[in-house]
mmCIF file of C-alpha atoms and ligand atoms in Angstrom:
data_model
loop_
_atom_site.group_PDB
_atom_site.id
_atom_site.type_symbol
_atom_site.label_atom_id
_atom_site.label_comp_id
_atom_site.label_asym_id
_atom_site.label_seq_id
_atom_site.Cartn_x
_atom_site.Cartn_y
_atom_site.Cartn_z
ATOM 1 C CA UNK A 1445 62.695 -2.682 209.531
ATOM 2 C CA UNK A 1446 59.855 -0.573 208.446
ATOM 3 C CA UNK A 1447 57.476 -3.184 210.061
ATOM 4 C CA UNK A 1448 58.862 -3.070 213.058
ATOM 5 C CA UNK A 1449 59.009 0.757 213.314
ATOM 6 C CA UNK A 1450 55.260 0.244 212.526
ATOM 7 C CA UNK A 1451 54.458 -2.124 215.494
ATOM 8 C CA UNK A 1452 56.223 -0.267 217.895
ATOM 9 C CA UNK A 1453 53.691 2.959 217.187
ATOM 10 C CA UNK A 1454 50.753 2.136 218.561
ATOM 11 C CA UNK A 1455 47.990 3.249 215.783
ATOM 12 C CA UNK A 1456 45.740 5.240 218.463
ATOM 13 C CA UNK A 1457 45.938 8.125 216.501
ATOM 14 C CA UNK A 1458 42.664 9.354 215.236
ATOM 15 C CA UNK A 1459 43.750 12.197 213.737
ATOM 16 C CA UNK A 1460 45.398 10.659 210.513
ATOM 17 C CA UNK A 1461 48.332 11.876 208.290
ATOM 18 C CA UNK A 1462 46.842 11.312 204.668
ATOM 19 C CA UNK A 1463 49.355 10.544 202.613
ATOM 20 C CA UNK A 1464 48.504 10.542 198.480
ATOM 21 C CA UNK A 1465 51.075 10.385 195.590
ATOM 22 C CA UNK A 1466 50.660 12.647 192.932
ATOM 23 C CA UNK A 1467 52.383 12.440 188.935
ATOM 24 C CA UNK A 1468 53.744 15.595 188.653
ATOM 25 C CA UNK A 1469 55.292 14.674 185.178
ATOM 26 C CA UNK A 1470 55.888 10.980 183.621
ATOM 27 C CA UNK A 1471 53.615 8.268 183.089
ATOM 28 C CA UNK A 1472 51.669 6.064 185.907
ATOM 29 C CA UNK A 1473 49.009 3.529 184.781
ATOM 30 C CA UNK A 1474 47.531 1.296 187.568
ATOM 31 C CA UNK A 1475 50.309 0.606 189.902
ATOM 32 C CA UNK A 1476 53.057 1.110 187.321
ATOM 33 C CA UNK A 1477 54.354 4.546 187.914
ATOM 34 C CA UNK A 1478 57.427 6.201 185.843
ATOM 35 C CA UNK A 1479 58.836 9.717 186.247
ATOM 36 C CA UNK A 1480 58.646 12.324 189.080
ATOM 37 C CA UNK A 1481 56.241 11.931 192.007
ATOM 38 C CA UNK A 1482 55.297 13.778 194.557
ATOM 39 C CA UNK A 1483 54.305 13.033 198.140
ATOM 40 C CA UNK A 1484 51.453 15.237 199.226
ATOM 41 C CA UNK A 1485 50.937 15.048 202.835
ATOM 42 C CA UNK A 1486 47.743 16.324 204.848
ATOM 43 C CA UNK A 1487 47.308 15.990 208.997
ATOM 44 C CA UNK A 1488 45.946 17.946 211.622
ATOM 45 C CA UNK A 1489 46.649 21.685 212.129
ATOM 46 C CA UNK A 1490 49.583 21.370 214.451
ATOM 47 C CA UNK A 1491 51.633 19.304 212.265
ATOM 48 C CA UNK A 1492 55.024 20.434 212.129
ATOM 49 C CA UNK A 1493 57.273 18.279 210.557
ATOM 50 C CA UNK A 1494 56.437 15.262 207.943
ATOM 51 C CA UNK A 1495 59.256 12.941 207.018
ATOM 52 C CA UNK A 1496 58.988 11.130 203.667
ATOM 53 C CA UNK A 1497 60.026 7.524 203.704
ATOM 54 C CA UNK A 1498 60.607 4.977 200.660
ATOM 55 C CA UNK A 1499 60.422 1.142 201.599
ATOM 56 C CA UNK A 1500 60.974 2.863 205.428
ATOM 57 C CA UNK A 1501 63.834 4.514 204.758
ATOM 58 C CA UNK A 1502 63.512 7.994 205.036
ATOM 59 C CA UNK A 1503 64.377 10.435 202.078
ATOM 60 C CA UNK A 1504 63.471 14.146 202.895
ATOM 61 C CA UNK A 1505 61.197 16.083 205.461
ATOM 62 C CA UNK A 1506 59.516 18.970 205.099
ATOM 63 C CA UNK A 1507 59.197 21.758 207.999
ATOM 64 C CA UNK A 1508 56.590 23.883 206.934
ATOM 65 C CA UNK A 1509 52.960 23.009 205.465
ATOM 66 C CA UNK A 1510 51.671 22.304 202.674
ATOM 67 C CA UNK A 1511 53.937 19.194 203.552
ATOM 68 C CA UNK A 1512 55.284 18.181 200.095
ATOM 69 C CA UNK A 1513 58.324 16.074 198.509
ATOM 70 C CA UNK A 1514 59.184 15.859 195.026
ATOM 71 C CA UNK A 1515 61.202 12.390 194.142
ATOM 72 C CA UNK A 1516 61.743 10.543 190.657
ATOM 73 C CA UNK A 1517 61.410 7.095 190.207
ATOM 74 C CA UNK A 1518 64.522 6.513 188.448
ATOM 75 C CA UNK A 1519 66.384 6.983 191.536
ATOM 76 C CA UNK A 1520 65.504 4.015 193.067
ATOM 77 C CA UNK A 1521 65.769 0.232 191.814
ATOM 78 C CA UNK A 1522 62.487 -1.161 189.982
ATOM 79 C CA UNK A 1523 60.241 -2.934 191.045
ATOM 80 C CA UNK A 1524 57.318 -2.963 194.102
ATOM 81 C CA UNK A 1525 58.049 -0.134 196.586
ATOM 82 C CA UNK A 1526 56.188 1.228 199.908
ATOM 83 C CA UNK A 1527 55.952 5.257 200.247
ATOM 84 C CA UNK A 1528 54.800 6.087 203.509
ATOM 85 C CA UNK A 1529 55.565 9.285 205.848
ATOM 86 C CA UNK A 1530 55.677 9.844 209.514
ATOM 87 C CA UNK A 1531 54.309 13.622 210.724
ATOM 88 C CA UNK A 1532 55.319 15.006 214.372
ATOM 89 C CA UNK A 1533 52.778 17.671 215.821
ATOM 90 C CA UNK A 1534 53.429 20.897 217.811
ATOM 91 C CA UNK A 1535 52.082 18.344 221.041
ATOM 92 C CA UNK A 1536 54.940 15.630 220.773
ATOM 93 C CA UNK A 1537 52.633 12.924 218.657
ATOM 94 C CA UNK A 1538 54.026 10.870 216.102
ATOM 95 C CA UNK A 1539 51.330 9.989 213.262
ATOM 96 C CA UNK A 1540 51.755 7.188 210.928
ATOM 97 C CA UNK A 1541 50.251 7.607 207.239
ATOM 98 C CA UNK A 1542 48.564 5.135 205.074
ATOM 99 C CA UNK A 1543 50.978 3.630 202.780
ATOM 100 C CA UNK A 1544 51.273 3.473 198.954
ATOM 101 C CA UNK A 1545 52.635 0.160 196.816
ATOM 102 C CA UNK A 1546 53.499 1.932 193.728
ATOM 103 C CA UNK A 1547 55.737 -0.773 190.794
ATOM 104 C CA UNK A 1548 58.062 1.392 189.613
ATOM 105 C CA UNK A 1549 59.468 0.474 186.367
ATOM 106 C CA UNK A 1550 61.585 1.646 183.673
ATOM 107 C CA UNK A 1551 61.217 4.688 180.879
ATOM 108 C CA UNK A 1552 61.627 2.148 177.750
ATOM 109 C CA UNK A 1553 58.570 -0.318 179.757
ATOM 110 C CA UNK A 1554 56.812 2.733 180.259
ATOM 111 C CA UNK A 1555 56.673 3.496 176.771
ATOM 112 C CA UNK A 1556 55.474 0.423 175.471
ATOM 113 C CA UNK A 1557 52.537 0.563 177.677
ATOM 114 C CA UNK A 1558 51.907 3.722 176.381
ATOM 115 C CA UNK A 1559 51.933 2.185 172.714
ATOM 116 C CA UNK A 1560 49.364 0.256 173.327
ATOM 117 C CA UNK A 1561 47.409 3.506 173.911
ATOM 118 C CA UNK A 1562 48.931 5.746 170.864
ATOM 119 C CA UNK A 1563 48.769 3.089 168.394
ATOM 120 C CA UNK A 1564 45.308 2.493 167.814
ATOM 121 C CA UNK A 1565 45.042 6.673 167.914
ATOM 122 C CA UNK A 1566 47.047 6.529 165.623
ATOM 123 C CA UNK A 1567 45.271 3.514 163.471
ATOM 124 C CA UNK A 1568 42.107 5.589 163.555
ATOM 125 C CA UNK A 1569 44.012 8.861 162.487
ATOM 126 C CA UNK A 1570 45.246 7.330 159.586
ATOM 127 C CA UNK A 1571 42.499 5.097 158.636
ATOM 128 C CA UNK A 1572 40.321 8.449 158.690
ATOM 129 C CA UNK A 1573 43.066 9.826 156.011
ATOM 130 C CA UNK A 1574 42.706 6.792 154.227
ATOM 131 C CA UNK A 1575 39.198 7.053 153.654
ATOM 132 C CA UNK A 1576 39.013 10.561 152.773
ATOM 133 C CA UNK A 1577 41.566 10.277 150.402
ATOM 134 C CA UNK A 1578 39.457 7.811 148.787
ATOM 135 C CA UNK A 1579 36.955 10.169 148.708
ATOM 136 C CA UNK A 1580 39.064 12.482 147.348
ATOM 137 C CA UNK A 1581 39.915 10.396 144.460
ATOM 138 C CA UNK A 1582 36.368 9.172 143.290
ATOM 139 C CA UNK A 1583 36.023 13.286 142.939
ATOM 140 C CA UNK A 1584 39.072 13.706 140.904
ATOM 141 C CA UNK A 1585 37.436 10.774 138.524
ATOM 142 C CA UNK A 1586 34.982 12.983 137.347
ATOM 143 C CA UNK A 1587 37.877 15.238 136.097
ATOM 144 C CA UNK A 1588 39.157 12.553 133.895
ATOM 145 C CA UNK A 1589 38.143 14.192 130.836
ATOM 146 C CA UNK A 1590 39.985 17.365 131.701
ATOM 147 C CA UNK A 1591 42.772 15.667 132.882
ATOM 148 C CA UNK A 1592 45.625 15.088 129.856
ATOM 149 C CA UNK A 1593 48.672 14.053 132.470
ATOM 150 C CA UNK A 1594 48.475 10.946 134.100
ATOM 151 C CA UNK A 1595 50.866 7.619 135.333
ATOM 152 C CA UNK A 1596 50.476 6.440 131.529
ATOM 153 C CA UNK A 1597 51.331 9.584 129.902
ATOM 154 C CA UNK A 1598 49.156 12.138 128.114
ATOM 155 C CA UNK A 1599 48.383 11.798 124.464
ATOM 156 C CA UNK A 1600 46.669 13.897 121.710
ATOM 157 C CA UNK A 1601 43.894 12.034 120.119
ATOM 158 C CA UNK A 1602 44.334 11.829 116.538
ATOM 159 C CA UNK A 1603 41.092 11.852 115.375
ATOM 160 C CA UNK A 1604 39.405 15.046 117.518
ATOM 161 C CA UNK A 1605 42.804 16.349 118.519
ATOM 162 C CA UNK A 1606 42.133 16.623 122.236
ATOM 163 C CA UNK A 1607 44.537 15.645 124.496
ATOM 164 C CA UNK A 1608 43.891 13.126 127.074
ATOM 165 C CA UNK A 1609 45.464 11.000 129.961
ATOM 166 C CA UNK A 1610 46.398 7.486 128.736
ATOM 167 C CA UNK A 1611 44.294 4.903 130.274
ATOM 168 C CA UNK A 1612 45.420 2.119 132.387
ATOM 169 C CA UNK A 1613 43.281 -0.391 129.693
ATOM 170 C CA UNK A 1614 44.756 1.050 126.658
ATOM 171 C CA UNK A 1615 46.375 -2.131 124.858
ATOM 172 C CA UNK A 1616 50.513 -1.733 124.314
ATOM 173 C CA UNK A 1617 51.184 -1.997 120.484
ATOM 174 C CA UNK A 1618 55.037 -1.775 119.992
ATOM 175 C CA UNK A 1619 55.809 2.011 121.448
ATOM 176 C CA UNK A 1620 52.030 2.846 121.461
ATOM 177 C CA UNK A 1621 49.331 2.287 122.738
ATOM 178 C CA UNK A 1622 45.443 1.759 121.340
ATOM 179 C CA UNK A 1623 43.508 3.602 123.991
ATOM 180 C CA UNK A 1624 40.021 5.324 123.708
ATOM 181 C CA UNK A 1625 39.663 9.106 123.477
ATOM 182 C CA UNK A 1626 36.931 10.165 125.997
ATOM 183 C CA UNK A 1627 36.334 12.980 123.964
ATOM 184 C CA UNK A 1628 35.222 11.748 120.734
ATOM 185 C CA UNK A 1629 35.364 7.843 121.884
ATOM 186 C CA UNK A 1630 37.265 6.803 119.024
ATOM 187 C CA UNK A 1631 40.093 4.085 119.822
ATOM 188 C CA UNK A 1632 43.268 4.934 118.176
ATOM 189 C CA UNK A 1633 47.309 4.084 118.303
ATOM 190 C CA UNK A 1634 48.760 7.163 120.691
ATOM 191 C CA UNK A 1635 51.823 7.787 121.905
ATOM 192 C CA UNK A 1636 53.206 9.676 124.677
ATOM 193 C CA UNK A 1637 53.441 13.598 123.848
ATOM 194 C CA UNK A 1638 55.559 16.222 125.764
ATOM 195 C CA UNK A 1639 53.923 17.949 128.531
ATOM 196 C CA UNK A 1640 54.293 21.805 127.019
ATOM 197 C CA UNK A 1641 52.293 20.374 123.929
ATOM 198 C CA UNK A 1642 49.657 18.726 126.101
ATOM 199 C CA UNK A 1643 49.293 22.466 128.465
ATOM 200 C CA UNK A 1644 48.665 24.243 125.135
ATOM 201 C CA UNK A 1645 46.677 21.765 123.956
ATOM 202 C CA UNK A 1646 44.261 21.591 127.061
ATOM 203 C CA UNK A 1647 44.076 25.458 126.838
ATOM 204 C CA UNK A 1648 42.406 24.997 123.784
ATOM 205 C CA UNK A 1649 40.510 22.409 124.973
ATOM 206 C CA UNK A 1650 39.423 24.059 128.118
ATOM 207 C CA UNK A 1651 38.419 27.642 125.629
ATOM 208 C CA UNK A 1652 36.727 24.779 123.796
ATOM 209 C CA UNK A 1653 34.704 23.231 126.329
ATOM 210 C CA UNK A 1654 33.844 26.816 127.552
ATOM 211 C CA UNK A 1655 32.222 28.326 124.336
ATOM 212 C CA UNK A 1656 30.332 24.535 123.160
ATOM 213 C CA UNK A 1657 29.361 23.819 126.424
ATOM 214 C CA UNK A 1658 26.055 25.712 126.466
ATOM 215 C CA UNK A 1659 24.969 24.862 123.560
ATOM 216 C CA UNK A 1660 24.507 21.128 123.069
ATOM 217 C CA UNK A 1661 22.654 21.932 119.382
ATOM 218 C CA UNK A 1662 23.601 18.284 117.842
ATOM 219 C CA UNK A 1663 22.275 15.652 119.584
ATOM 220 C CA UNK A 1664 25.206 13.537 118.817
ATOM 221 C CA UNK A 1665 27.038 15.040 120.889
ATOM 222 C CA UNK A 1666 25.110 15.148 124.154
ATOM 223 C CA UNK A 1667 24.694 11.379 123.196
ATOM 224 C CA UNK A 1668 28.498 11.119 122.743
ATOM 225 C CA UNK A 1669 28.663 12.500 126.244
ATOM 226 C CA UNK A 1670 26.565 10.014 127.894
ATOM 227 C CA UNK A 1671 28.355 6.757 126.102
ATOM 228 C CA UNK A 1672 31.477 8.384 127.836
ATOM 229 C CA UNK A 1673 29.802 8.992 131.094
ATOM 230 C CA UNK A 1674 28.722 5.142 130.837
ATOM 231 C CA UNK A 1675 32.228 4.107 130.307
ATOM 232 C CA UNK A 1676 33.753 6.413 132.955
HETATM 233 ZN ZN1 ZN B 1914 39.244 12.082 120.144
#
């Protein structure tokens, strides 16, 4: 049909009728288009009416320049279609435009070719949160000392009396544990102690730290610290 209406216009006319599709909101990648179109007709200055035309079939006509129709995709069946559009000028021409071959397919088809574009966005987003997490956590290592909650449980050690987080090494002995005090590095059977006693006790650990740690005047102890570095 639309071949036919094609032959019988001969295709003298120089002055052309440019027809381009524009995505005025949906997705289109290639040929695949999904979502609402526009035609966008241009021709010479005495163009006065443009009829829009689907697989030949016409399906609006605009009357006044700029010579423009809106249409969705979802209104017509999927698959391969042909947008064209025939203009008429003020001097009784009729001008043929280029045509279009758009596939037109569905929302849900759309979407998965869009997939392939937000997933590996999305791999890199959260393989970038990933790694700075990690990061994150090699920092928080160096708190270990100060840190007396943990998955194991904090403890007081028994021999200095600090608290401390429970290590993931420390050996179970019946409803113990024998874990390592980074503070004074002495191994000893702990056990879990409630989290109110641990705060207080890390208060007094942190006052602690604050008034010794200037004055390393014992050896022993700056040599105690780097045995625990070591092991940290
Ligand atoms: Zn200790």
């Amino acid at each position: 049909m639309f071949s036919l209406l094609l032959a019988a216009i001969p295709a003298s006319a120089q002055e052309a009728l440019t027809l381009r599709l524009r995505r005025d909101f949906g997705f289109g990648l290639g040929s695949n288009v999904q979502g609402t179109f526009s035609f966008r007709v241009s021709g010479p200055d005495n163009l006065e009416r443009v009829e829009f035309l689907i697989d030949g079939d016409i399906i609006g006509a605009d009357d006044m320049a700029p010579f423009r129709l809106q249409f969705r995709t979802e209104s017509y069946s999927l698959g391969i279609h042909t947008l064209s559009a025939v203009g008429y000028t003020g001097d009784g021409r009729i001008l043929n435009s280029n045509t279009i071959q758009r596939q037109f397919v569905s929302g849900s088809s759309a979407n998965r070719v869009a997939l392939w574009i937000i997933i590996p966005i999305l791999v890199l987003a959260l393989g970038g949160r990933a790694v700075s997490s990690w990061i994150a956590n090699r920092g928080r290592a160096h708190e270990d000392k100060l840190a007396v909650t943990g998955p194991f449980g904090g403890t007081l050690c028994p021999k200095c009396s600090h608290p401390f987080a429970m290590h993931i090494w420390g050996i179970n002995v019946g409803l113990g544990k024998y874990d390592r005090c980074p503070h004074c590095g002495k191994w000893s059977l702990v056990r879990r102690v409630p989290s109110d006693v641990l705060h207080s006790a890390s208060v007094a650990l942190a006052k602690d730290v604050g008034e010794n740690a200037p004055t390393t005047n014992d050896g022993d102890s700056f040599r105690q610290q780097l045995d625990d570095s070591r092991f940290d």
